[in-house]
CSV table of C-alpha atoms in Angstrom, one decimal:
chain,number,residue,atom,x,y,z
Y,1,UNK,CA,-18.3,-20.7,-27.2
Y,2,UNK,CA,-16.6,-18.5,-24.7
Y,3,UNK,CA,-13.5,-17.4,-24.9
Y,4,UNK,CA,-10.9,-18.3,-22.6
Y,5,UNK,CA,-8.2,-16.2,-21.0
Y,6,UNK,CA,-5.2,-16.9,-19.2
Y,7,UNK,CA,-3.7,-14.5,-16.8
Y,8,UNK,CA,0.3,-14.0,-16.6
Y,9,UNK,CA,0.8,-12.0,-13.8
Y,10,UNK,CA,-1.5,-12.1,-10.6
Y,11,UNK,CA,-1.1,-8.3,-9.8
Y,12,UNK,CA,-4.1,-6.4,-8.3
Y,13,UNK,CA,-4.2,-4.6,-11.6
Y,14,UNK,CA,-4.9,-8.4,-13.0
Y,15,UNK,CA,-7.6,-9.2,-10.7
Y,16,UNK,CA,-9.6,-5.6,-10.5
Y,17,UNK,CA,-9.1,-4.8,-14.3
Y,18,UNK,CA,-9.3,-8.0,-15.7
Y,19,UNK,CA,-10.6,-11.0,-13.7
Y,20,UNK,CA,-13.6,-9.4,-11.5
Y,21,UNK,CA,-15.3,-7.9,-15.0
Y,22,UNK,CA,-14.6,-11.3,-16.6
Y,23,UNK,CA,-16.2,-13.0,-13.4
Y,24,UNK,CA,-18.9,-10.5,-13.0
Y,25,UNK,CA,-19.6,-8.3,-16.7
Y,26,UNK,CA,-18.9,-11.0,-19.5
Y,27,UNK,CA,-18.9,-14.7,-18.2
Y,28,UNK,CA,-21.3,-15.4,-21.0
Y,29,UNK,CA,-18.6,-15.0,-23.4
Y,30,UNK,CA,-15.5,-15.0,-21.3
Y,31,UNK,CA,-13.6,-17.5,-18.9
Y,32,UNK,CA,-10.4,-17.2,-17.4
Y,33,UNK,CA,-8.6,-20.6,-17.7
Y,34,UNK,CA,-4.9,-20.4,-16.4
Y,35,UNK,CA,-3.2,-18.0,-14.0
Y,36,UNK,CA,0.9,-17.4,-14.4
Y,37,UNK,CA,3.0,-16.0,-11.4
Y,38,UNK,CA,6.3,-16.5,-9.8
Y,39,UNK,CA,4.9,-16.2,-6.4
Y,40,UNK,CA,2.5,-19.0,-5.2
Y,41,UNK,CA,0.5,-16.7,-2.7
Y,42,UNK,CA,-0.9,-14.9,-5.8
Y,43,UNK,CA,-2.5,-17.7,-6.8
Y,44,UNK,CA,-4.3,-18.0,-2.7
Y,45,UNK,CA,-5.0,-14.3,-3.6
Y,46,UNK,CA,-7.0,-15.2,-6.6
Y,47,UNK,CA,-9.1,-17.9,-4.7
Y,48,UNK,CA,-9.9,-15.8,-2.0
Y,49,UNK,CA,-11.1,-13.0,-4.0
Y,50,UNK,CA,-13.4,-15.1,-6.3
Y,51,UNK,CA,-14.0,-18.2,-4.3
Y,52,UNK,CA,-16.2,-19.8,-7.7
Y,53,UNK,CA,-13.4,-19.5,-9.0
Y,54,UNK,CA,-11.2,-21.6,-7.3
Y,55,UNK,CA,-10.7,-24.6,-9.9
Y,56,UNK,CA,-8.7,-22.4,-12.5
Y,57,UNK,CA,-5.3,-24.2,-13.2
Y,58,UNK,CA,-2.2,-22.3,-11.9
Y,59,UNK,CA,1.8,-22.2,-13.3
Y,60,UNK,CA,4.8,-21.5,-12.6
Y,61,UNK,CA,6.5,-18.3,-14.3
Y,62,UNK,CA,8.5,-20.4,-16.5
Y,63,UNK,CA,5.9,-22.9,-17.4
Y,64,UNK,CA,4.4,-20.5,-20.0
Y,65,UNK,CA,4.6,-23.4,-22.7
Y,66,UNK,CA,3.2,-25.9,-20.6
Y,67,UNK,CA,-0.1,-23.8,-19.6
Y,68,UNK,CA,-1.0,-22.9,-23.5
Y,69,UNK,CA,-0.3,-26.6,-24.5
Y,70,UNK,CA,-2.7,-28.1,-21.4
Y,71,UNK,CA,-5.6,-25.1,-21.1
Y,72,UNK,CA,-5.4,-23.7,-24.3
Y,73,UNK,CA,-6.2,-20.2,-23.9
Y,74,UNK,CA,-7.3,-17.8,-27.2
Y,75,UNK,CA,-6.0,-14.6,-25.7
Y,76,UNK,CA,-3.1,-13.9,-22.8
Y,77,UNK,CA,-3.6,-10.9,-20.4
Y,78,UNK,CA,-0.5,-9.5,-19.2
Y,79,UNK,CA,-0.5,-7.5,-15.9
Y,80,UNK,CA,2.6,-8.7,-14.2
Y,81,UNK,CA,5.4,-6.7,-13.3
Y,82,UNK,CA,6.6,-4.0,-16.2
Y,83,UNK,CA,9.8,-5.2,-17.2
Y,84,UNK,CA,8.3,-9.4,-17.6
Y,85,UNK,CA,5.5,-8.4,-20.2
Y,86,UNK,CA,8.2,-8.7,-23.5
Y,87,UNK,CA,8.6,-11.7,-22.3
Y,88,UNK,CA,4.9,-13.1,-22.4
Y,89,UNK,CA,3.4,-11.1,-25.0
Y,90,UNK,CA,6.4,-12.3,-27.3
Y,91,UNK,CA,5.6,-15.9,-26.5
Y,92,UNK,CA,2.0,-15.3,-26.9
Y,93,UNK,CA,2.3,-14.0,-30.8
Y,94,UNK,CA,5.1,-16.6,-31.5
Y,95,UNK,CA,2.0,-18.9,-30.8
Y,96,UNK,CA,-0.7,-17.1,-32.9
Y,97,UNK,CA,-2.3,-15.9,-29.3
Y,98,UNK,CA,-4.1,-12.2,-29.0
Y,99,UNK,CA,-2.6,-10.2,-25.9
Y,100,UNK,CA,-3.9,-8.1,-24.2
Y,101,UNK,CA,-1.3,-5.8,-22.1
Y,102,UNK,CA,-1.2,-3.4,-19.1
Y,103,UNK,CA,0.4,-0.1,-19.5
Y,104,UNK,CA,3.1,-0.1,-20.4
Y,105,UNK,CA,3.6,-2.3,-22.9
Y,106,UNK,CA,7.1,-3.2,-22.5
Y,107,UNK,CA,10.0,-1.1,-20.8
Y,108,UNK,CA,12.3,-0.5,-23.4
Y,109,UNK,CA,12.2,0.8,-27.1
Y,110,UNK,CA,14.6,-2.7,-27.9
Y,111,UNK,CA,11.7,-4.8,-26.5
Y,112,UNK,CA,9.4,-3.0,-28.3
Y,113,UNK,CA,11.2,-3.4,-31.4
Y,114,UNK,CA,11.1,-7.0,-30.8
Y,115,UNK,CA,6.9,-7.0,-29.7
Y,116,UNK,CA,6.3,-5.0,-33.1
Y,117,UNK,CA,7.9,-7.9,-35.0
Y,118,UNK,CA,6.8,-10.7,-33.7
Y,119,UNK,CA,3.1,-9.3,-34.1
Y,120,UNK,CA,4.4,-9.2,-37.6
Y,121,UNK,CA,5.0,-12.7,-38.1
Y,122,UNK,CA,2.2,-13.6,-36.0
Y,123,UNK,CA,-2.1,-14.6,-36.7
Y,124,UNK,CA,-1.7,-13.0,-33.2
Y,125,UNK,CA,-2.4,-9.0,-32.1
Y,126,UNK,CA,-1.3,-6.8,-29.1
Y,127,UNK,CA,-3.9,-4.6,-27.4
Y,128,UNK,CA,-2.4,-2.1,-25.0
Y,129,UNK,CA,-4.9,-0.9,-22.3
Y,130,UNK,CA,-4.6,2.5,-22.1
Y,131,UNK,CA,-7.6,3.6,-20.1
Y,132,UNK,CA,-7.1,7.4,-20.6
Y,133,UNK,CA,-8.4,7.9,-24.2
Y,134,UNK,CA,-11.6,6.6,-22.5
Y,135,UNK,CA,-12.4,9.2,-20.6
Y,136,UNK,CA,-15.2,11.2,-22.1
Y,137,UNK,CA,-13.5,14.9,-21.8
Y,138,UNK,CA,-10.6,13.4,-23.4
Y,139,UNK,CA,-12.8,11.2,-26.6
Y,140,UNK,CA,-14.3,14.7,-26.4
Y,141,UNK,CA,-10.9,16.6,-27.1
Y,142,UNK,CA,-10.3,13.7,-30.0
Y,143,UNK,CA,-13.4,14.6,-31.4
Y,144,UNK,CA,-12.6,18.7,-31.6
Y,145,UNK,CA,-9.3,18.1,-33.3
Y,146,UNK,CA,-10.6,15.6,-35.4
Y,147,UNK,CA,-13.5,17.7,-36.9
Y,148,UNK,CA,-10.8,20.1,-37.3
Y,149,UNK,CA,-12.1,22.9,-34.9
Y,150,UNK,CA,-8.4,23.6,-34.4
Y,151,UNK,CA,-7.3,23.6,-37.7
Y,152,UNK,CA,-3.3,21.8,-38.1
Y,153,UNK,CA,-1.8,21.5,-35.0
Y,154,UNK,CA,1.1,23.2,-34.3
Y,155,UNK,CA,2.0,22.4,-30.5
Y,156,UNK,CA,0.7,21.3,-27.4
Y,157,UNK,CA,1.7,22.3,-23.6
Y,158,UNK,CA,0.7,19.5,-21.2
Y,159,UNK,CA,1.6,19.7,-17.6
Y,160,UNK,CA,1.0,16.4,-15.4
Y,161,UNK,CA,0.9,16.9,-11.3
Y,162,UNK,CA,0.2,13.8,-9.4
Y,163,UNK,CA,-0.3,14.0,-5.5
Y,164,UNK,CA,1.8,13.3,-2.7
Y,165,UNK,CA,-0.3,10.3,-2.1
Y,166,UNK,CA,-0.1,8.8,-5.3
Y,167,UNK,CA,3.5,10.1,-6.0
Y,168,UNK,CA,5.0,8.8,-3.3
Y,169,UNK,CA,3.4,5.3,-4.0
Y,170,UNK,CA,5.9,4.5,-6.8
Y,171,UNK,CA,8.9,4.9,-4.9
Y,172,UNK,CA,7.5,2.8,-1.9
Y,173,UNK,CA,7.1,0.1,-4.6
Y,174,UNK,CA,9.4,-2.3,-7.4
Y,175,UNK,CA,8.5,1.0,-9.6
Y,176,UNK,CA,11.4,3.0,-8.0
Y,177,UNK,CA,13.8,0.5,-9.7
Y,178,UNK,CA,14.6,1.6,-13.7
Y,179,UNK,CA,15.5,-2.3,-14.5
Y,180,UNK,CA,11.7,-3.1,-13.5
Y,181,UNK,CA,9.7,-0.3,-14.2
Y,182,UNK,CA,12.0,1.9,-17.0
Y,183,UNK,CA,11.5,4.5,-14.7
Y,184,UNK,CA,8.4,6.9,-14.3
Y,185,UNK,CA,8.6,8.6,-17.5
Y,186,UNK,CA,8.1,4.9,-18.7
Y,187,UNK,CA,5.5,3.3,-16.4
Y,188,UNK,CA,3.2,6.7,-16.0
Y,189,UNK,CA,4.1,9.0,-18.5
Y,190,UNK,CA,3.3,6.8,-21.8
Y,191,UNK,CA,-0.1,7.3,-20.6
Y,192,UNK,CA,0.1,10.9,-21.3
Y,193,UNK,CA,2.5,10.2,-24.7
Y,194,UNK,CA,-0.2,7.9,-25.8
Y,195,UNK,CA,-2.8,10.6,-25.4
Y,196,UNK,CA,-1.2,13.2,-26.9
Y,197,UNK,CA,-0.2,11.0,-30.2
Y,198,UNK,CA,-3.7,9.5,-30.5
Y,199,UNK,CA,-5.2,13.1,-30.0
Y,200,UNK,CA,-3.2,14.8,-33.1
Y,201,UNK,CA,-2.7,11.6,-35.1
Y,202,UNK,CA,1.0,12.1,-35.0
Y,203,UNK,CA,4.0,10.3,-33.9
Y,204,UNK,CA,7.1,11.3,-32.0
Y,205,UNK,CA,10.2,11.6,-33.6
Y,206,UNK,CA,12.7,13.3,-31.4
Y,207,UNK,CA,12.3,14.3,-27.5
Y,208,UNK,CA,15.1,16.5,-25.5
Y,209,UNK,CA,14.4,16.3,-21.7
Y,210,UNK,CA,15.7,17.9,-18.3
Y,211,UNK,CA,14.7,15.2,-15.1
Y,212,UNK,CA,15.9,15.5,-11.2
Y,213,UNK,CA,15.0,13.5,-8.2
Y,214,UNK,CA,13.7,16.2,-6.1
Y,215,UNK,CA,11.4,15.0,-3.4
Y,216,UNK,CA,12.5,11.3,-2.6
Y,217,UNK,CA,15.5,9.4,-2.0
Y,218,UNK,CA,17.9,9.9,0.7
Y,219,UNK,CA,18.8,13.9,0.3
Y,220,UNK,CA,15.0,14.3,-0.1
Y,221,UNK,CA,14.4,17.6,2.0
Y,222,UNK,CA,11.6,15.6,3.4
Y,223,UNK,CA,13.4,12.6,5.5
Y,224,UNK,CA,13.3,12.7,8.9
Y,225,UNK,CA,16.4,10.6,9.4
Y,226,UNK,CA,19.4,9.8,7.4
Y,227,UNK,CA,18.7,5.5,7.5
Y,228,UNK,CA,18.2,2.9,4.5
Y,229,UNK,CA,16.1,0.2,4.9
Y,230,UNK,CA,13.0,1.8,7.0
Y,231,UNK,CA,9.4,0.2,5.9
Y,232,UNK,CA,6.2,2.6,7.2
Y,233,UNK,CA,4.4,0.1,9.0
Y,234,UNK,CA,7.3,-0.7,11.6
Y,235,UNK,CA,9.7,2.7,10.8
Y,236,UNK,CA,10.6,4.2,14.7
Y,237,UNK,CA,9.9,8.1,12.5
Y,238,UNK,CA,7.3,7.6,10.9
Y,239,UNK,CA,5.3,9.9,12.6
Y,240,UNK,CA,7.7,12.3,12.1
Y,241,UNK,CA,7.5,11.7,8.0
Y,242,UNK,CA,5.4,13.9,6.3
Y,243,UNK,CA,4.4,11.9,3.8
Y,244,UNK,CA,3.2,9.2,5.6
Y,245,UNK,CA,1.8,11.6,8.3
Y,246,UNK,CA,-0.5,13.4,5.7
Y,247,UNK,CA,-2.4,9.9,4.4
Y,248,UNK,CA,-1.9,8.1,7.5
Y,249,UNK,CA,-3.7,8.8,11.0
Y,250,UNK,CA,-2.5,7.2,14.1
Y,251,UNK,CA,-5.9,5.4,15.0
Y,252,UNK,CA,-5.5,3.7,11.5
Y,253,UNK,CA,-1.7,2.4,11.6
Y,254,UNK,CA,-2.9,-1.1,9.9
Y,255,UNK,CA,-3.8,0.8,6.3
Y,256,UNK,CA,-2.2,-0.7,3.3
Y,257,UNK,CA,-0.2,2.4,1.7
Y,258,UNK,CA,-0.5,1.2,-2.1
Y,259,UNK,CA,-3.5,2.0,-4.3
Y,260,UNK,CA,-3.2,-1.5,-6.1
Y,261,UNK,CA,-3.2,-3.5,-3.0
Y,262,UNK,CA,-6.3,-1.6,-2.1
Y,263,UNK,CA,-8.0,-3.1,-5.0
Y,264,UNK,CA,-7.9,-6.6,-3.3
Y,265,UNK,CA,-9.8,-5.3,0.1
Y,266,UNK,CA,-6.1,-6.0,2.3
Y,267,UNK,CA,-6.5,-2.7,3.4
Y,268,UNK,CA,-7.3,-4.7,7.3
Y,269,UNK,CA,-5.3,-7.1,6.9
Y,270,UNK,CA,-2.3,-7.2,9.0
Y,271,UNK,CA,0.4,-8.8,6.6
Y,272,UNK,CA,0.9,-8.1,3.3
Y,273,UNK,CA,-0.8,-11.2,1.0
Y,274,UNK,CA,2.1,-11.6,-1.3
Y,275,UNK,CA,5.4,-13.2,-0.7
Y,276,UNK,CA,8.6,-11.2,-0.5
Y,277,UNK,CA,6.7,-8.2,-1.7
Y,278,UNK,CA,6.3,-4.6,0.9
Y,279,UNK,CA,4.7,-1.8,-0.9
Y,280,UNK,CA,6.2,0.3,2.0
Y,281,UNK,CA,9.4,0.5,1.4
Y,282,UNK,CA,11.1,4.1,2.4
Y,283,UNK,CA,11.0,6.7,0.0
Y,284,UNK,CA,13.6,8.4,1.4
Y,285,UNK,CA,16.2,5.1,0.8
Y,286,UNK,CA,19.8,6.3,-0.8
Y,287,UNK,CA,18.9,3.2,-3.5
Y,288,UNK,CA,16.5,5.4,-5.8
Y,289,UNK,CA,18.0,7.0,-8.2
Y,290,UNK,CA,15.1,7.2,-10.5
Y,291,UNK,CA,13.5,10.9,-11.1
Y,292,UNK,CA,10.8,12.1,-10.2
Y,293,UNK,CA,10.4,15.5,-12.1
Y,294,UNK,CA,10.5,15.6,-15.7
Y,295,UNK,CA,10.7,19.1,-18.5
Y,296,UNK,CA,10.9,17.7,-22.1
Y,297,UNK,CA,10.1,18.7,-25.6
Y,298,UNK,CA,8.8,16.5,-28.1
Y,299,UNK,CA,9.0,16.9,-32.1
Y,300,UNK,CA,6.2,15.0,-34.1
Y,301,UNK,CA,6.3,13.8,-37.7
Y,302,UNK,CA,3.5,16.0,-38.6
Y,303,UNK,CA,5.1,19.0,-37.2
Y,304,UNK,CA,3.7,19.7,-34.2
Y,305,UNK,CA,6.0,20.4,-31.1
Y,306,UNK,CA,5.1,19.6,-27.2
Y,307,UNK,CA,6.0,21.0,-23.9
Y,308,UNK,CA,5.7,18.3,-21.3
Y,309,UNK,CA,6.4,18.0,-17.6
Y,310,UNK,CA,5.2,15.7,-14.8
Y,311,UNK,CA,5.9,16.0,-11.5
Y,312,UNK,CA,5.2,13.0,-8.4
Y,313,UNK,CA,4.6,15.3,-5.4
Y,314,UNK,CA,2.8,18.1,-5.5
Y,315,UNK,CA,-0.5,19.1,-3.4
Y,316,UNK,CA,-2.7,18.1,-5.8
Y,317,UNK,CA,-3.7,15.5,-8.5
Y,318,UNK,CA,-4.5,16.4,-12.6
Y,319,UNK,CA,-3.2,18.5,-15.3
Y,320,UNK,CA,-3.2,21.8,-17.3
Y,321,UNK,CA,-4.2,21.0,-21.2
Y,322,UNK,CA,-3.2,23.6,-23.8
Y,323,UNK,CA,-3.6,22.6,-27.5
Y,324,UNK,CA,-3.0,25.0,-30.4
Y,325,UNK,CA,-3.8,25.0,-34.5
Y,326,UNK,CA,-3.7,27.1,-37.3
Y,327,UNK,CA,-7.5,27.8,-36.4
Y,328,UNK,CA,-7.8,28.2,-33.0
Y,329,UNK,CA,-6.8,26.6,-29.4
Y,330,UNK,CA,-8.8,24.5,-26.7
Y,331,UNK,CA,-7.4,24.5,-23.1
Y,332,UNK,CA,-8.5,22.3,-19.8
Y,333,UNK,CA,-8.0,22.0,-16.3
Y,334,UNK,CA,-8.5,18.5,-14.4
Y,335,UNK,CA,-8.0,18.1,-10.6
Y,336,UNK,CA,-8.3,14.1,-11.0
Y,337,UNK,CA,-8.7,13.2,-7.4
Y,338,UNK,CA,-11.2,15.8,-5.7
Y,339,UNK,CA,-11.6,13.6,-2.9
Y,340,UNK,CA,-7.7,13.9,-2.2
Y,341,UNK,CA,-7.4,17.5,-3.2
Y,342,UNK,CA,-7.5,20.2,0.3
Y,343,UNK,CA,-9.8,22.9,-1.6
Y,344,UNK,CA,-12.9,22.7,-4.1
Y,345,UNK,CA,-12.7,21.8,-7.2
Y,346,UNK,CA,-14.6,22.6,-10.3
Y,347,UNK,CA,-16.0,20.4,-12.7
Y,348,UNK,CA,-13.9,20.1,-15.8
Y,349,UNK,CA,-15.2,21.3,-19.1
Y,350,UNK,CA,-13.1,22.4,-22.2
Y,351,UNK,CA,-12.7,26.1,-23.3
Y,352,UNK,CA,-12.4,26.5,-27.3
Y,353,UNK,CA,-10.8,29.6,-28.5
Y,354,UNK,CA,-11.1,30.0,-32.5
Y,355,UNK,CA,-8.3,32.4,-33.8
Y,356,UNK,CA,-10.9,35.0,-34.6
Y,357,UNK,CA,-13.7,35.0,-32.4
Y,358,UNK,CA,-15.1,34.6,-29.0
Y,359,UNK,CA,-14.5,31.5,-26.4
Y,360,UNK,CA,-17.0,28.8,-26.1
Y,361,UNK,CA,-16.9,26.3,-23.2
Y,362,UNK,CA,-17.7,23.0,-23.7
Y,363,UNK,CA,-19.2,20.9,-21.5
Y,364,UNK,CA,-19.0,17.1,-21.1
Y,365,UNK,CA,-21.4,14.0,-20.4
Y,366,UNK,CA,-19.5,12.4,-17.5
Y,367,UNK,CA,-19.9,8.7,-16.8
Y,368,UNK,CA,-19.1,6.7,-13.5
Y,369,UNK,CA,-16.3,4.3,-13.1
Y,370,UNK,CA,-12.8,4.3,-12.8
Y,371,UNK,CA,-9.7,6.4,-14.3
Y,372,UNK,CA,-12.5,9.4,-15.1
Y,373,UNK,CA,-15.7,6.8,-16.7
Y,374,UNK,CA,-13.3,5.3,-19.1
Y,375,UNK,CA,-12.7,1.9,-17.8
Y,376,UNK,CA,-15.9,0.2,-18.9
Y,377,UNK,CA,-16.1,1.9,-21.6
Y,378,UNK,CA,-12.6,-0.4,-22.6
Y,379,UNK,CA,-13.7,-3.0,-20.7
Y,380,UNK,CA,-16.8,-3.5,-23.5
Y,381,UNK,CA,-14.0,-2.7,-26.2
Y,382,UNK,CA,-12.2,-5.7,-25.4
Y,383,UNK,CA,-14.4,-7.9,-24.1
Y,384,UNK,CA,-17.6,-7.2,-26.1
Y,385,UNK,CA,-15.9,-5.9,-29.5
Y,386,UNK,CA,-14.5,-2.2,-30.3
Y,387,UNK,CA,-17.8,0.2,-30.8
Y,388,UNK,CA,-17.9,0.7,-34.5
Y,389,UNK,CA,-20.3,3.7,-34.2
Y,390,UNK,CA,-17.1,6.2,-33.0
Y,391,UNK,CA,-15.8,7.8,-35.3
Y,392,UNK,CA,-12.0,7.1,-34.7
Y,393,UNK,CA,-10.0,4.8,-33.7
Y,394,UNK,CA,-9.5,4.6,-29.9
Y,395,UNK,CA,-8.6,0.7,-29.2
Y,396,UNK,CA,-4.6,0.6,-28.9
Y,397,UNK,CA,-1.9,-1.7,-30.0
Y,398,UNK,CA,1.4,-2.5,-30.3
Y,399,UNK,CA,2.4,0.3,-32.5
Y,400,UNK,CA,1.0,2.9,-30.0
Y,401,UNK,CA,2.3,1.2,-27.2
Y,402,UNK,CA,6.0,1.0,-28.5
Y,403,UNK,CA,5.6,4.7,-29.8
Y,404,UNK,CA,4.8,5.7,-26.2
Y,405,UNK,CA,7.5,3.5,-25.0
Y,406,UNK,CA,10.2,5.0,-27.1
Y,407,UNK,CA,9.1,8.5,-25.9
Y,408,UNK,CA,9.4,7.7,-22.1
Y,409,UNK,CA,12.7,6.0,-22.6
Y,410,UNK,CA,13.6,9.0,-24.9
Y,411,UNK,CA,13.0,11.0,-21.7
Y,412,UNK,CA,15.1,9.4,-19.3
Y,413,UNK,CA,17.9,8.7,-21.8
Y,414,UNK,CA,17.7,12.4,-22.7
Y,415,UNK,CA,17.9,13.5,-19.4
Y,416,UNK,CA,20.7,11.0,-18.3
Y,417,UNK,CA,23.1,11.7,-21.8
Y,418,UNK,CA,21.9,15.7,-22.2
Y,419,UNK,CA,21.5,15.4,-26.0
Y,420,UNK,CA,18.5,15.0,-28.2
Y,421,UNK,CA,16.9,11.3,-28.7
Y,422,UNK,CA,15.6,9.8,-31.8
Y,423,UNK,CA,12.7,8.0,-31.6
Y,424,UNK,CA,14.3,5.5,-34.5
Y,425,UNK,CA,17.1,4.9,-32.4
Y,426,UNK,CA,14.5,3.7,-29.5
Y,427,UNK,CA,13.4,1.6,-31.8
Y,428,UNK,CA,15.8,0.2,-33.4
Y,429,UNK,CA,14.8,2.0,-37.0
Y,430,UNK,CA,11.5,0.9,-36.8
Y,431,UNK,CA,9.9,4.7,-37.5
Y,432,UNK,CA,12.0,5.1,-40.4
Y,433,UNK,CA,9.3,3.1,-42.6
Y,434,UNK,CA,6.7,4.8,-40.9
Y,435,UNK,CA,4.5,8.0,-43.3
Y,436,UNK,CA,4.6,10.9,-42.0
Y,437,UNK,CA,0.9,12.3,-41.3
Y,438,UNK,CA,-0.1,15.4,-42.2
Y,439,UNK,CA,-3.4,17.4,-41.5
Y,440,UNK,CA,-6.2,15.2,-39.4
Y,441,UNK,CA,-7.5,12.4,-39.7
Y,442,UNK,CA,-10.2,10.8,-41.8
């Protein structure tokens, strides 16, 4: 018997990550049976891009109750926007449904409280797609810790660049606002918390931040004219933007400026296909308030300390990787889009330094797909059953979502109050009951 899937949220993140492999990689054991949106032009969306497909039954945002009660569904996928997942993955548990969530799981550390205990009560569990432990330099970096090549960890520098391309891209998007999105140390940078915590097998406790917006909004050196309300495809300057000039030429004015629209093949189309939504907003409008540069320090429970930054506009994509141990330290170097990047790039291996001794570089098997290989990797995790052969854990739920959660918000909250944040007071007390780890894991 297959098992059947319902859909809330119709993003392209829905329909490249989750419907085309269930269409195309796992229709023997997988259907999708229901699709949930506000906006009807999703759902035209959906039957375009998978015209078999067309007979799956559609709802209304708040018709959550009725679609379980008439299709039935085993397991929700939510990929709407950020700040509606609580929402659905709290009525999916409160029914004894399995999630399965986009990054991130939730916006807050309050709603993430209130994920973690409904999973509680619930037959129900919460897995949080976080495609970057999938990547096979960074399983590979799990795998040195783990066999304790670095001996305890004592602290980790990790410095995240992402392009003017990409960069940019949030803040011509509902991602610029902190009430949908929780900001960008929310949205993108619980990827990297996530990493980092499933890497040392240790959780945050404590995080003291520094954050500006230095590249967007309306003081943005950048902006060529003091004016709210602009959109790139019909903005009178746009030529005149850098921004837009750099990933935009003039014989191809009709390009669709948003990486997850691209997933859908609109990229010729001359409207948008979704109603009352423009991923071109200005990035220069006086509304953003959001940052986008981060410096922050984070304290773990098994004593290890990080030094983290990200920064949304810089000339290239990727990020420096430094992690130390009582026995030695491993360092990396990723440019994550070569094709985007204006030089050469190397391929990226992994140097290992023991205390005493002489560095070996490591390299790794890559694998094709997206986000670095890793994406079918945790397509066949959740769609096929987790690999049993690895060594570690790498499948993520709730508990690593809201962790990651709590950091990002930690961040911004830091940043905002200039104090210290607790992770327990993200979460409402929550990592109060939660051992402290020492050493690696088994």
């Amino acid at each position: 018997m297959k098992k059947r899937y319902a859909l809330c949220g119709v993003s392209g993140r829905a329909l490249g990550q989750f419907a085309k492999p269930i269409h195309e990689l796992f229709s023997h054991n997988s259907e999708v049976v229901a699709l949930l949106d506000t906006d009807p032009a999703r759902f035209e969306v959906y039957r375009t891009r998978f015209p078999e497909h067309t007979e799956v039954a559609v709802y209304g945002a708040s018709d959550f109750g009725l679609m379980v009660d008439e299709t039935r569904p085993d397991c929700i996928i939510v990929a709407g926007r950020d700040d509606t997942h609580a929402h659905y993955i709290v009525a999916a548990l409160e029914r004894d449904l399995d999630v399965i969530t986009e990054k991130p799981m939730t916006t807050t550390g309050a709603d993430a409280r209130r994920i973690l205990e409904a999973e509680a009560r619930s037959k129900g569990n919460v897995i949080v797609t976080f495609n970057y432990r999938y990547m096979p330099i960074h399983m590979r970096i799990k795998e040195l810790i783990q066999e304790g090549r670095l001996g305890r960890i004592t602290s980790i520098d990790l410095n995240w660049y992402i392009d003017t391309h990409h960069g940019s891209s949030y803040f011509k998007r509902w991602n610029r606002e902190r009430a949908f999105s929780g900001g960008l140390s929310v949205h993108k940078s619980t990827h990297h918390f996530d990493l980092v915590q499933w890497w040392i097998n240790q959780k945050p406790v404590e995080v003291f931040a520094y954050g500006a917006l230095n590249y967007y909004g309306a003081e943005g050196e950048w902006n060529p004219a003091q004016e709210d309300g602009r959109h790139c495809r019909t903005c009178n300057v746009s030529e005149d933007c850098a921004y837009y000039s750099r990933w935009t030429s003039r014989s191809r004015q009709i390009r669709v400026p948003d990486d997850h629209l691209n997933q859908l093949g609109t990229a010729s189309q001359k409207e948008f296909p979704y109603t009352s939504y423009r991923p071109d907003q200005c990035i220069f409008d006086s509304s953003i308030e959001i940052e986008d540069t981060y410096a922050a320090t984070v304290k773990y429970n098994g004593g290890a300390l990080m030094s983290y930054s990200v920064n949304f506009s810089l000339p290239y994509e990727g990020y420096r990787l430094a992690v130390n141990g009582t026995k030695g330290r491993l360092e990396t170097l990723e440019y994550h889009m070569p094709a985007r990047t204006p030089f050469p790039t190397p391929v990226q291996t992994i140097d290992y330094f023991p205390l005493f001794g002489s560095k070996e570089t490591i390299h790794v098997v890559h694998r094709e797909g997206g986000h670095g290989g890793g994406d079918p990797l945790l397509l066949e995790d959740i769609f096929l059953g987790e690999d049993k052969r690895r060594p570690y854990r790498i499948l993520s739920g709730a508990e690593d979502g809201a962790y990651s959660v709590a950091a990002g918000e930690a961040v911004w909250r830091s940043v905002e109050e200039h104090r210290p944040i607790s992770i327990d007071e993200m979460l409402g007390g929550w990592g109060s009951s939660v051992p402290t780890h020492k050493g690696r894991e088994k």
